[in-house]
mmCIF file of C-alpha atoms in Angstrom:
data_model
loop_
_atom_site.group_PDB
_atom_site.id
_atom_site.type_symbol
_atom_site.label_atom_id
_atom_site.label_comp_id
_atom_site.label_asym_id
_atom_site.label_seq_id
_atom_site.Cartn_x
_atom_site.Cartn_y
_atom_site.Cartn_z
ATOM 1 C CA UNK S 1 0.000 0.000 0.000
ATOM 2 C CA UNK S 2 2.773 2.291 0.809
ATOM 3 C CA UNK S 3 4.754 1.956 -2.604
ATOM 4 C CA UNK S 4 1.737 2.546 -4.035
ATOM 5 C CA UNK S 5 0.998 5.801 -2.461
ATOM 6 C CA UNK S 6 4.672 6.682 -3.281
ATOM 7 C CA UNK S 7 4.288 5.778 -6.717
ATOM 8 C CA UNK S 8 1.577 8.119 -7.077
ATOM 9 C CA UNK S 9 3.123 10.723 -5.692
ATOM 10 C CA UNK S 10 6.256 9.972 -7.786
ATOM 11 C CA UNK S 11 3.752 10.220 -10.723
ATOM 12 C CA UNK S 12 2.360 13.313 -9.951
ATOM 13 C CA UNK S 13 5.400 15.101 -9.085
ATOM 14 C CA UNK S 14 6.890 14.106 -12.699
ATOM 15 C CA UNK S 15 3.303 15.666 -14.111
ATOM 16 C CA UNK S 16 3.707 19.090 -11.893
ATOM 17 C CA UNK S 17 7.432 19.357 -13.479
ATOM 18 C CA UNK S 18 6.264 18.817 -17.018
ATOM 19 C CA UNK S 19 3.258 21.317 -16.277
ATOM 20 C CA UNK S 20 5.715 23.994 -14.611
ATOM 21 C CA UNK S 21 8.426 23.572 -17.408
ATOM 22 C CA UNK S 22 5.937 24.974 -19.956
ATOM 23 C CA UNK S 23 5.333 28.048 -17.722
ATOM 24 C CA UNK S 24 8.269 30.002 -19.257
ATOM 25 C CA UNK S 25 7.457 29.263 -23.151
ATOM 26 C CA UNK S 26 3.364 30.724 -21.755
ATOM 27 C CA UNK S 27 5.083 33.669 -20.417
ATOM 28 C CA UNK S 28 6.551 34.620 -23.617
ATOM 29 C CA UNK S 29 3.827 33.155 -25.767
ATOM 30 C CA UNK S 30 1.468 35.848 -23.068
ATOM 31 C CA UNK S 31 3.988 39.300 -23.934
ATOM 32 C CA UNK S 32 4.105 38.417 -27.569
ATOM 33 C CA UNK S 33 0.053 38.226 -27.955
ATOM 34 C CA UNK S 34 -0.015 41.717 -25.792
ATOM 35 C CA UNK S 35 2.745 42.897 -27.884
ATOM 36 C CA UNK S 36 1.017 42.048 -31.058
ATOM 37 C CA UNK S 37 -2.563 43.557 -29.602
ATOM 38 C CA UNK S 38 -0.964 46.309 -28.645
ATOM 39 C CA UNK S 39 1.105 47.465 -31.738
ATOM 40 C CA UNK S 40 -1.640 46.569 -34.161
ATOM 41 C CA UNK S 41 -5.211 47.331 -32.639
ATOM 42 C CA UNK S 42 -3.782 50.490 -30.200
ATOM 43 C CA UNK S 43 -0.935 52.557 -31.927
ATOM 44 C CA UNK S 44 0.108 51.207 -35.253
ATOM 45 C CA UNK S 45 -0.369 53.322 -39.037
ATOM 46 C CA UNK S 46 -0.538 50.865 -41.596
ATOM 47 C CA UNK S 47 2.670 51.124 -43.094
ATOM 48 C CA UNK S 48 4.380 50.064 -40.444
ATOM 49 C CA UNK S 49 2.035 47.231 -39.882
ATOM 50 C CA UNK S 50 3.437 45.995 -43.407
ATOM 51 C CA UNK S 51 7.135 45.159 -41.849
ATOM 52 C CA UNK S 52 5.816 44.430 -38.774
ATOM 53 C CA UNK S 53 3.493 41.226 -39.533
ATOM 54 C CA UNK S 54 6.608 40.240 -41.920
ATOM 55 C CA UNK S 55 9.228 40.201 -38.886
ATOM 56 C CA UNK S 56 6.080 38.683 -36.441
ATOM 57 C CA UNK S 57 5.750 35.519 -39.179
ATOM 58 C CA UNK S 58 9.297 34.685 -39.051
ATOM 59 C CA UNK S 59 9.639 35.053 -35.045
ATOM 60 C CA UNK S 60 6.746 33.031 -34.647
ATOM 61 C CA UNK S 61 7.726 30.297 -36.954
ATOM 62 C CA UNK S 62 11.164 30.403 -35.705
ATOM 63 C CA UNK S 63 10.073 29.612 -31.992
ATOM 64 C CA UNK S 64 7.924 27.204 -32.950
ATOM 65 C CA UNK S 65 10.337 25.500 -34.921
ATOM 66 C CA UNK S 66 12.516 25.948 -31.718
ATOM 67 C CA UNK S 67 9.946 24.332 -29.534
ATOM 68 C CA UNK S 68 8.588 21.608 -31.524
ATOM 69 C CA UNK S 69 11.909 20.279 -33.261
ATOM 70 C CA UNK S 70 12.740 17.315 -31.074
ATOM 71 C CA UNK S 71 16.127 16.636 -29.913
ATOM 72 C CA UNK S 72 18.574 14.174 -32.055
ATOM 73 C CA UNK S 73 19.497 11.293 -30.483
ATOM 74 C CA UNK S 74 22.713 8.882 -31.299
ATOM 75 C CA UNK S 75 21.478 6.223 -33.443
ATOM 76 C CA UNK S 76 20.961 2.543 -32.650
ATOM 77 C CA UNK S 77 25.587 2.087 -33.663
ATOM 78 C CA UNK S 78 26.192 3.337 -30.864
ATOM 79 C CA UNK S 79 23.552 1.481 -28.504
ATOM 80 C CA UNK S 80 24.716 -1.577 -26.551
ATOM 81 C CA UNK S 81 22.939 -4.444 -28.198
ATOM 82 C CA UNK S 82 20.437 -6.228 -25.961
ATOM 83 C CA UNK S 83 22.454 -8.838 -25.196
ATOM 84 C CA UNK S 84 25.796 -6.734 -24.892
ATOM 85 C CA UNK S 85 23.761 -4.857 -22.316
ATOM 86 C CA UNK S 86 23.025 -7.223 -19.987
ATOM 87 C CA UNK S 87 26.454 -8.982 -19.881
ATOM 88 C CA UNK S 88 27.999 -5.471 -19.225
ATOM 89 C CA UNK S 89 25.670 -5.130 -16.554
ATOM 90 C CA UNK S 90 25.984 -8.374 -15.276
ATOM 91 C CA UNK S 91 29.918 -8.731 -15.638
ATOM 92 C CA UNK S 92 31.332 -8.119 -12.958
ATOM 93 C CA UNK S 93 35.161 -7.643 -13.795
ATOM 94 C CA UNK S 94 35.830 -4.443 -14.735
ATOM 95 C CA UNK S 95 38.816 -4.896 -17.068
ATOM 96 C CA UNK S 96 36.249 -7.200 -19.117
ATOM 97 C CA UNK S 97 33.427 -4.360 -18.993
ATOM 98 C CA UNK S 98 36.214 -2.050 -20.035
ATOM 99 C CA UNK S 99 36.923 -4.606 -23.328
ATOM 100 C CA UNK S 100 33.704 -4.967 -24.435
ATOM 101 C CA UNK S 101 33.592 -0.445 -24.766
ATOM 102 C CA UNK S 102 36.960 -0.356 -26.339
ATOM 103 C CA UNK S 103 36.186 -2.981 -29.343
ATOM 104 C CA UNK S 104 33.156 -1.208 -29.822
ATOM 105 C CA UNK S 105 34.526 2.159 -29.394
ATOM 106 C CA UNK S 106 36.779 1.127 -32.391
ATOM 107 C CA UNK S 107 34.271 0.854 -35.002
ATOM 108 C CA UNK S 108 32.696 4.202 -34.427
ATOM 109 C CA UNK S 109 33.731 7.530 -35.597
ATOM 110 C CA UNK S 110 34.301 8.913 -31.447
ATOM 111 C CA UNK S 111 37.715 11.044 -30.997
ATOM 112 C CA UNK S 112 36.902 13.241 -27.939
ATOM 113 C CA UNK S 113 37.601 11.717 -24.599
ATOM 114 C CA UNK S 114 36.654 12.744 -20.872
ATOM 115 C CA UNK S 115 39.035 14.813 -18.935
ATOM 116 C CA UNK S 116 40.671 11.286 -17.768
ATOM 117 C CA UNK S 117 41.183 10.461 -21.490
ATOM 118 C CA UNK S 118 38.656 7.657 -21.155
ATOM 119 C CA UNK S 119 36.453 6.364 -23.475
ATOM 120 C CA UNK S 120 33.243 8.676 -22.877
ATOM 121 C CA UNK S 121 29.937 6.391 -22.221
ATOM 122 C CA UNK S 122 26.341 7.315 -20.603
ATOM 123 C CA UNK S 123 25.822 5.070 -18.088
ATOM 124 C CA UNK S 124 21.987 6.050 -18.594
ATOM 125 C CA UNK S 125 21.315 5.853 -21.947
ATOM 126 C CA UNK S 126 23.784 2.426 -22.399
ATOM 127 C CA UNK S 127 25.819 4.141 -25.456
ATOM 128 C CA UNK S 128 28.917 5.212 -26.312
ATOM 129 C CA UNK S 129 29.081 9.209 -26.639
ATOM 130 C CA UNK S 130 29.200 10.213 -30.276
ATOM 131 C CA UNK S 131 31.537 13.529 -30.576
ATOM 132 C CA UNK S 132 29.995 16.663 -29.003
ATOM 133 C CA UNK S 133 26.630 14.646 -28.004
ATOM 134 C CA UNK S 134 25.954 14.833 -23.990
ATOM 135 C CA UNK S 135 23.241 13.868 -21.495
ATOM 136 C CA UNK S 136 20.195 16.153 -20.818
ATOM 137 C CA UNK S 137 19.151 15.485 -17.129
ATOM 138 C CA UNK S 138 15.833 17.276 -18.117
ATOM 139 C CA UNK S 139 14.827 16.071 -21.711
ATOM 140 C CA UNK S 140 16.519 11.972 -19.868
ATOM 141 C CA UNK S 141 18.164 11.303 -23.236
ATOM 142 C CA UNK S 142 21.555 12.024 -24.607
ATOM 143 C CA UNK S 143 21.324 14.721 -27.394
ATOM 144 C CA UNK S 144 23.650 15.184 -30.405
ATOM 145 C CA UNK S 145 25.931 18.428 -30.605
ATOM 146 C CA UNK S 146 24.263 19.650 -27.475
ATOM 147 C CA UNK S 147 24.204 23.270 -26.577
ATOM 148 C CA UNK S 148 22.139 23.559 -23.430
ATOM 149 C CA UNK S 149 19.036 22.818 -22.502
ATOM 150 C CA UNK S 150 16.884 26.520 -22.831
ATOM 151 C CA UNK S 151 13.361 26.804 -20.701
ATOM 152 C CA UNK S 152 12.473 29.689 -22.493
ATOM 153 C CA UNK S 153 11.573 26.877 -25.204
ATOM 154 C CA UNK S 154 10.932 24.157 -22.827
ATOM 155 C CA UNK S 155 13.490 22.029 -25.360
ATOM 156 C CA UNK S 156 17.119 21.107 -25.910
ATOM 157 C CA UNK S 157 18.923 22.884 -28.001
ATOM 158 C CA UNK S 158 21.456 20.509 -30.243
ATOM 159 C CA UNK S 159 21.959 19.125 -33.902
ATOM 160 C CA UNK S 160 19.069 19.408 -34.780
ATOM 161 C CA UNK S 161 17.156 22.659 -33.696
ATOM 162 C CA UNK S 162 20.376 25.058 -33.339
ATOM 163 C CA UNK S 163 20.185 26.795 -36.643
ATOM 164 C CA UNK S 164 16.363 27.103 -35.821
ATOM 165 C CA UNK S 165 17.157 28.952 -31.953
ATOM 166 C CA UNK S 166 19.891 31.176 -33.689
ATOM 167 C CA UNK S 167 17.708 32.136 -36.075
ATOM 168 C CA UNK S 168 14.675 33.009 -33.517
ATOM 169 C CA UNK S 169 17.175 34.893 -31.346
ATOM 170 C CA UNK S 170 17.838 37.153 -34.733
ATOM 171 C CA UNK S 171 14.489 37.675 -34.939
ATOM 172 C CA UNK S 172 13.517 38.312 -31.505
ATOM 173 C CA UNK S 173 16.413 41.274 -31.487
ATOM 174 C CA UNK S 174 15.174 42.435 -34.973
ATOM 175 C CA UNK S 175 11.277 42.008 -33.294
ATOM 176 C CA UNK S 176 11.947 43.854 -30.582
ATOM 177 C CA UNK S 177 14.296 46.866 -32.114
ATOM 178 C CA UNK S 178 11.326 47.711 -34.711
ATOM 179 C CA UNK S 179 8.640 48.006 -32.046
ATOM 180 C CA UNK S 180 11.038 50.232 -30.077
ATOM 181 C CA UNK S 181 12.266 52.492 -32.822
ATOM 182 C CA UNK S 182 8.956 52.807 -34.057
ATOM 183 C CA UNK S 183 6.631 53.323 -30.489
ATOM 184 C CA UNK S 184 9.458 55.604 -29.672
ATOM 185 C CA UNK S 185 7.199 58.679 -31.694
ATOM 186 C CA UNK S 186 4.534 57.812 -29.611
ATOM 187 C CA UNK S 187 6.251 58.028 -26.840
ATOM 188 C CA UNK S 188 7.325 61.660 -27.206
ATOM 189 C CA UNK S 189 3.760 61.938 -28.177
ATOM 190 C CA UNK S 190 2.897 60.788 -24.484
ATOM 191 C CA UNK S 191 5.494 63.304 -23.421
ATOM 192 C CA UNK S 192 3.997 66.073 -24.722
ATOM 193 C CA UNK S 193 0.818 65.284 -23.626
ATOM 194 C CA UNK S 194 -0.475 64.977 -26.938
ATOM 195 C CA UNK S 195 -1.982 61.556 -26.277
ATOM 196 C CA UNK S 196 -5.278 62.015 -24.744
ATOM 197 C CA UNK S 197 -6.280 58.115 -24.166
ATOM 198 C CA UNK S 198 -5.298 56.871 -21.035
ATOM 199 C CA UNK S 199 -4.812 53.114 -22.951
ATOM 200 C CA UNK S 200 -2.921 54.642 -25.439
ATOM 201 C CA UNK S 201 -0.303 55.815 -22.552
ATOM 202 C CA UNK S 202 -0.723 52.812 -20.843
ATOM 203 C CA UNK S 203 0.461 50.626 -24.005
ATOM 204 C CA UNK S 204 3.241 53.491 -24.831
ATOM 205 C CA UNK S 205 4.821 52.866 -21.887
ATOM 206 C CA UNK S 206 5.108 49.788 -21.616
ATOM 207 C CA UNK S 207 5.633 48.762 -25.255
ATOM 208 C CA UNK S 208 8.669 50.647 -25.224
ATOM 209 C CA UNK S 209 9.697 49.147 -21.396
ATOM 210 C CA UNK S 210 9.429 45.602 -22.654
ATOM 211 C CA UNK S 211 11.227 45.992 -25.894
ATOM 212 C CA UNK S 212 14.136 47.641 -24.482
ATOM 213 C CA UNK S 213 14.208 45.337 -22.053
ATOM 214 C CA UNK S 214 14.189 42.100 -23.912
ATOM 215 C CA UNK S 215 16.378 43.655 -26.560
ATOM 216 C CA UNK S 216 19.269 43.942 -24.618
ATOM 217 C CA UNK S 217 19.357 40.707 -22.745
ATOM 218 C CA UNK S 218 18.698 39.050 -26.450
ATOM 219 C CA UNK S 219 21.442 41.024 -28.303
ATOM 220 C CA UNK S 220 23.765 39.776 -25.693
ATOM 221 C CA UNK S 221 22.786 36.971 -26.050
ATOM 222 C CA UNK S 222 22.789 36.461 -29.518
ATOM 223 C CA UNK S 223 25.829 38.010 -29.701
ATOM 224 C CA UNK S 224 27.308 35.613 -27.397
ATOM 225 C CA UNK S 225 25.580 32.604 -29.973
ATOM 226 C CA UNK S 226 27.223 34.252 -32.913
ATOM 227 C CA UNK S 227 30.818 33.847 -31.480
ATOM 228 C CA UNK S 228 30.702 30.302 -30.856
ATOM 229 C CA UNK S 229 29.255 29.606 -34.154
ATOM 230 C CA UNK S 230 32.249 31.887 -35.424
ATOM 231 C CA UNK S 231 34.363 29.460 -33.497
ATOM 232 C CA UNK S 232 32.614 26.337 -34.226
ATOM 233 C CA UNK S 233 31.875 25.685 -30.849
ATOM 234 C CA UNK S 234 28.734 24.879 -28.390
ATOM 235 C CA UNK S 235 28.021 26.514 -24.661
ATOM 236 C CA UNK S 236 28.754 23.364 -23.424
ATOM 237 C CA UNK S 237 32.170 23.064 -25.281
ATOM 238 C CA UNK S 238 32.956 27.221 -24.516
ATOM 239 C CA UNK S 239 32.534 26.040 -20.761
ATOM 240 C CA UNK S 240 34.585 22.681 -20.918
ATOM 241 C CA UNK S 241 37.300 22.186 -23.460
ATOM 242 C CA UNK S 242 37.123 19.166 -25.408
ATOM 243 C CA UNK S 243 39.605 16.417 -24.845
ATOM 244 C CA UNK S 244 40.704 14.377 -27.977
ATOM 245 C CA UNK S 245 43.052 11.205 -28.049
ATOM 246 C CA UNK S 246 46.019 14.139 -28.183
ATOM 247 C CA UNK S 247 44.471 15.914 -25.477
ATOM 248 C CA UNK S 248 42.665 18.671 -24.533
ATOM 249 C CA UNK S 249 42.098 21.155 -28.040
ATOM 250 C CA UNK S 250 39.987 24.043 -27.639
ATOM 251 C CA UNK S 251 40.218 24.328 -31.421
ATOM 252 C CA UNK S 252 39.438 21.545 -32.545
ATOM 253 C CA UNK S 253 36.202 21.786 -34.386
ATOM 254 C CA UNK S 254 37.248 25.441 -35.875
ATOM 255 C CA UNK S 255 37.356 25.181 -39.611
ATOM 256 C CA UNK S 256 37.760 28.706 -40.184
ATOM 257 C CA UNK S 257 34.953 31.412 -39.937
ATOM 258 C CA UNK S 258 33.154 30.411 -43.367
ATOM 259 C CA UNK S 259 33.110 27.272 -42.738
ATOM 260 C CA UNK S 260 32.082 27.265 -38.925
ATOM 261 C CA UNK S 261 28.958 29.373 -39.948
ATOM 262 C CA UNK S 262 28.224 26.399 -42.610
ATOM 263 C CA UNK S 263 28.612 23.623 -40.410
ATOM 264 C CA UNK S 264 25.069 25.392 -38.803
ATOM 265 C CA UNK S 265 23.599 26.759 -42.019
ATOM 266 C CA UNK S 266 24.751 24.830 -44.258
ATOM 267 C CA UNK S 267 26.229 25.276 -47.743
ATOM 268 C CA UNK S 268 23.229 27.142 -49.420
ATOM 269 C CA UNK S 269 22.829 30.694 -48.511
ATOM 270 C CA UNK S 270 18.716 31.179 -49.446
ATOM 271 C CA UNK S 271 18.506 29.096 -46.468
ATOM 272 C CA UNK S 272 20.318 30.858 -44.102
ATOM 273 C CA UNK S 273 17.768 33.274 -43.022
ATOM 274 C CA UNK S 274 14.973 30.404 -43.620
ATOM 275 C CA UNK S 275 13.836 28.064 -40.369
ATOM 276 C CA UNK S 276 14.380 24.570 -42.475
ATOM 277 C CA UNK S 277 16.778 22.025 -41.980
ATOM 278 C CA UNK S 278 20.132 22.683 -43.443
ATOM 279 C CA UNK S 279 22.955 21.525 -41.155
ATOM 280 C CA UNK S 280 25.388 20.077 -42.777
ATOM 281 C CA UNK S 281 25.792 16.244 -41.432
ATOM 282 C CA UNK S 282 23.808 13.688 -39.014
ATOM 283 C CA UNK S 283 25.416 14.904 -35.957
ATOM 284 C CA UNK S 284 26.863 12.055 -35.139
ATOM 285 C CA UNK S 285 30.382 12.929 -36.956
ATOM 286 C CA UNK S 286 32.014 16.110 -37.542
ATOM 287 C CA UNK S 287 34.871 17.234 -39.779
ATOM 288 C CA UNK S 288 38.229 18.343 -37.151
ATOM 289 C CA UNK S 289 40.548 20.987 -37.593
ATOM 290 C CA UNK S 290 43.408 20.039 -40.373
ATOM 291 C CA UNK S 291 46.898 19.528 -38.536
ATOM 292 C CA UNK S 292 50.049 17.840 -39.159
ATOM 293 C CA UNK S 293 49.277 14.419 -38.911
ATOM 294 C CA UNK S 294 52.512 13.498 -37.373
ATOM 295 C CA UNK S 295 51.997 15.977 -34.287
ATOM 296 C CA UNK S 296 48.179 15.292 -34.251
ATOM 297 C CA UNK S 297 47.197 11.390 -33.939
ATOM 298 C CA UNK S 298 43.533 12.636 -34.841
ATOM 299 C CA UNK S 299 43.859 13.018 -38.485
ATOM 300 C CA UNK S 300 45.479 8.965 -38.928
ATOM 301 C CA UNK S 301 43.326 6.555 -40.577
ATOM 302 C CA UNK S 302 41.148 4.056 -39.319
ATOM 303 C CA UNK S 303 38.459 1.794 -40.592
ATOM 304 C CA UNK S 304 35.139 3.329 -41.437
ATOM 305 C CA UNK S 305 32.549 3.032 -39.106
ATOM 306 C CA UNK S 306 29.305 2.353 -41.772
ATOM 307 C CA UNK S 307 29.855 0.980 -45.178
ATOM 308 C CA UNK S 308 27.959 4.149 -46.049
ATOM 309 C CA UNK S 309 30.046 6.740 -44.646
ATOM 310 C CA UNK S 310 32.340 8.867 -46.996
ATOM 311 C CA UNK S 311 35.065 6.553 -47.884
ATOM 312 C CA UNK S 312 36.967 10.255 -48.337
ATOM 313 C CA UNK S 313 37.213 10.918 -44.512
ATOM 314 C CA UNK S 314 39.767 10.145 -42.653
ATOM 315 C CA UNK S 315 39.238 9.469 -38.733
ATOM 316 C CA UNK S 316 41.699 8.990 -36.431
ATOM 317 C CA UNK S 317 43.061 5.596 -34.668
ATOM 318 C CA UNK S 318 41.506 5.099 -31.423
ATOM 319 C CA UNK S 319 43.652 3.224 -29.153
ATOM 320 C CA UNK S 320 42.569 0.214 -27.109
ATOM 321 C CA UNK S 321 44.876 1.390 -24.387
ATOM 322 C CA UNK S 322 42.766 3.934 -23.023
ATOM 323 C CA UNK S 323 40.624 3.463 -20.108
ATOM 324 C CA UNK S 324 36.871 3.681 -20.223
ATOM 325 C CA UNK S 325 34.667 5.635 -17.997
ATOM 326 C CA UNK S 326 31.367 6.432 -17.337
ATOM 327 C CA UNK S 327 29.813 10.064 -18.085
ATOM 328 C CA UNK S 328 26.688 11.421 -17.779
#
């Protein structure tokens, strides 16, 4: 009787925290309806109207591309099998457990490494960690290229929904700039006195409060996006440095600034400014930095990974003599 009162109180704990997660994305869903009332029924000329419903489309469709575009996650290679996971769990020697990582370790394209230059494995999920891919305590999954996990979407942002939250972040900045340059006339209208409905004022004000507001926490922030895509790297990544078989490399996704911008966008520019898929890549491989391969072990050869991969890549030998650990 007791476990099953603790059950149910498990269960509706998990259904609060999946309620109160979505309270953020209302909030902004809440000042962008007020917003839109506001600008278009209370102050707006028409002409301004015309840009205005053209920025609102693509910040709408941008969010909800943010929002709705699930998370990536690594694909079934790098999944124990079903029987390979229950004789890891069940072995009990750890130099064995270690074994059974390593030779599978080998066959997949993985050249980053904990800080321990082990093998890097979610104990969680049951996989071995494809190259920038980490666990998400919230979304209880491991998520390819992961950025962070944002509750101003309610999501994780990764692989596959970066390009779509870079792209809303533009247009939130761009959003919110317009309604301030163009609400600031009415405000000096509301200075002068020259507004006589009390509404009017009340929607002046605070038009222009929000807008300013938001706009500089998002240009800072977006400005903070655009340098790691300059640098080809995540949050995550800007935080930790990545550790390869040669060690740690802070550099060692940066293929110059063209081509870091592509490895989000991808190669053709119409669809830069677009929210549709375009990254370059499944996110479960990415191309490294070109160094000399005798003073950088990560550019030797080594067997492809999927008779389907590009049999032009090279990936680097990954050695059985490293140690494996567990990550989360």
């Amino acid at each position: 009787m007791r476990r099953g009162w603790k059950m149910a109180l498990s269960g509706g704990l998990r259904c609060c925290r999946r309620v109160l997660s979505w309270m953020p994305v209302l909030v902004i869903v809440l000042v962008v309806l007020w917003s839109y009332y506001a600008y278009v029924f209370e102050l707006c000329l028409v002409i301004y109207l015309i840009f205005y419903h053209a920025i609102f489309v693509f910040f709408t469709w941008t969010y909800w591309k943010s929002i709705f575009t699930l998370p990536q996650q690594p694909n079934q290679k790098f999944h124990l099998s079903y029987s390979d996971k229950e004789r890891y769990e069940n072995e009990e020697r750890p130099e064995v457990q270690k074994q059974m990582l390593i030779d599978m370790a080998k066959k997949l394209p993985v050249y980053t490494r904990t800080g321990s230059g082990a093998i890097r494995f979610c104990d969680r999920c049951h996989l071995i960690k494809p190259d920038r891919c980490h666990h998400c305590s919230v979304c209880a999954m491991c998520v390819l290229k992961m950025d962070h996990h944002c509750p101003w979407v309610n999501n994780c942002i990764g692989f596959s929904n970066y390009k779509f939250f870079l792209q809303f972040l533009a247009y939130s900045v761009l959003y919110c700039l317009y309604i301030a340059t163009t609400v600031f006339n009415y405000f000096i209208k509301y200075w002068r006195g020259e507004l006589p409905s009390v509404r009017s004022k009340f929607h002046v004000l605070f038009l222009l409060f929000v807008a300013c507001m938001f706009f500089v926490s998002l240009v800072i922030l977006f400005g903070y996006h655009c340098w790691l895509v300059s640098r080809n790297k995540t949050t995550l990544e800007a935080f930790c440095t990545p550790v390869f078989t040669s060690g740690p490399e802070k550099n060692g996704f940066n293929l110059g600034f063209i081509k870091n911008i592509q490895q989000v966008f991808g190669d053709n520019k119409k669809f830069w400014l677009i929210p549709v898929g375009s990254s370059p890549g499944d996110g479960h491989s990415f191309p490294l930095r070109s160094m000399n391969e005798s003073q950088n072990p990560l550019l030797a050869n080594e067997e492809p990974w999927d008779e389907n991969e590009d049999e032009n890549r090279d990936y680097p030998e990954v050695s059985s003599s490293i140690a494996v650990e567990t990550e989360t």
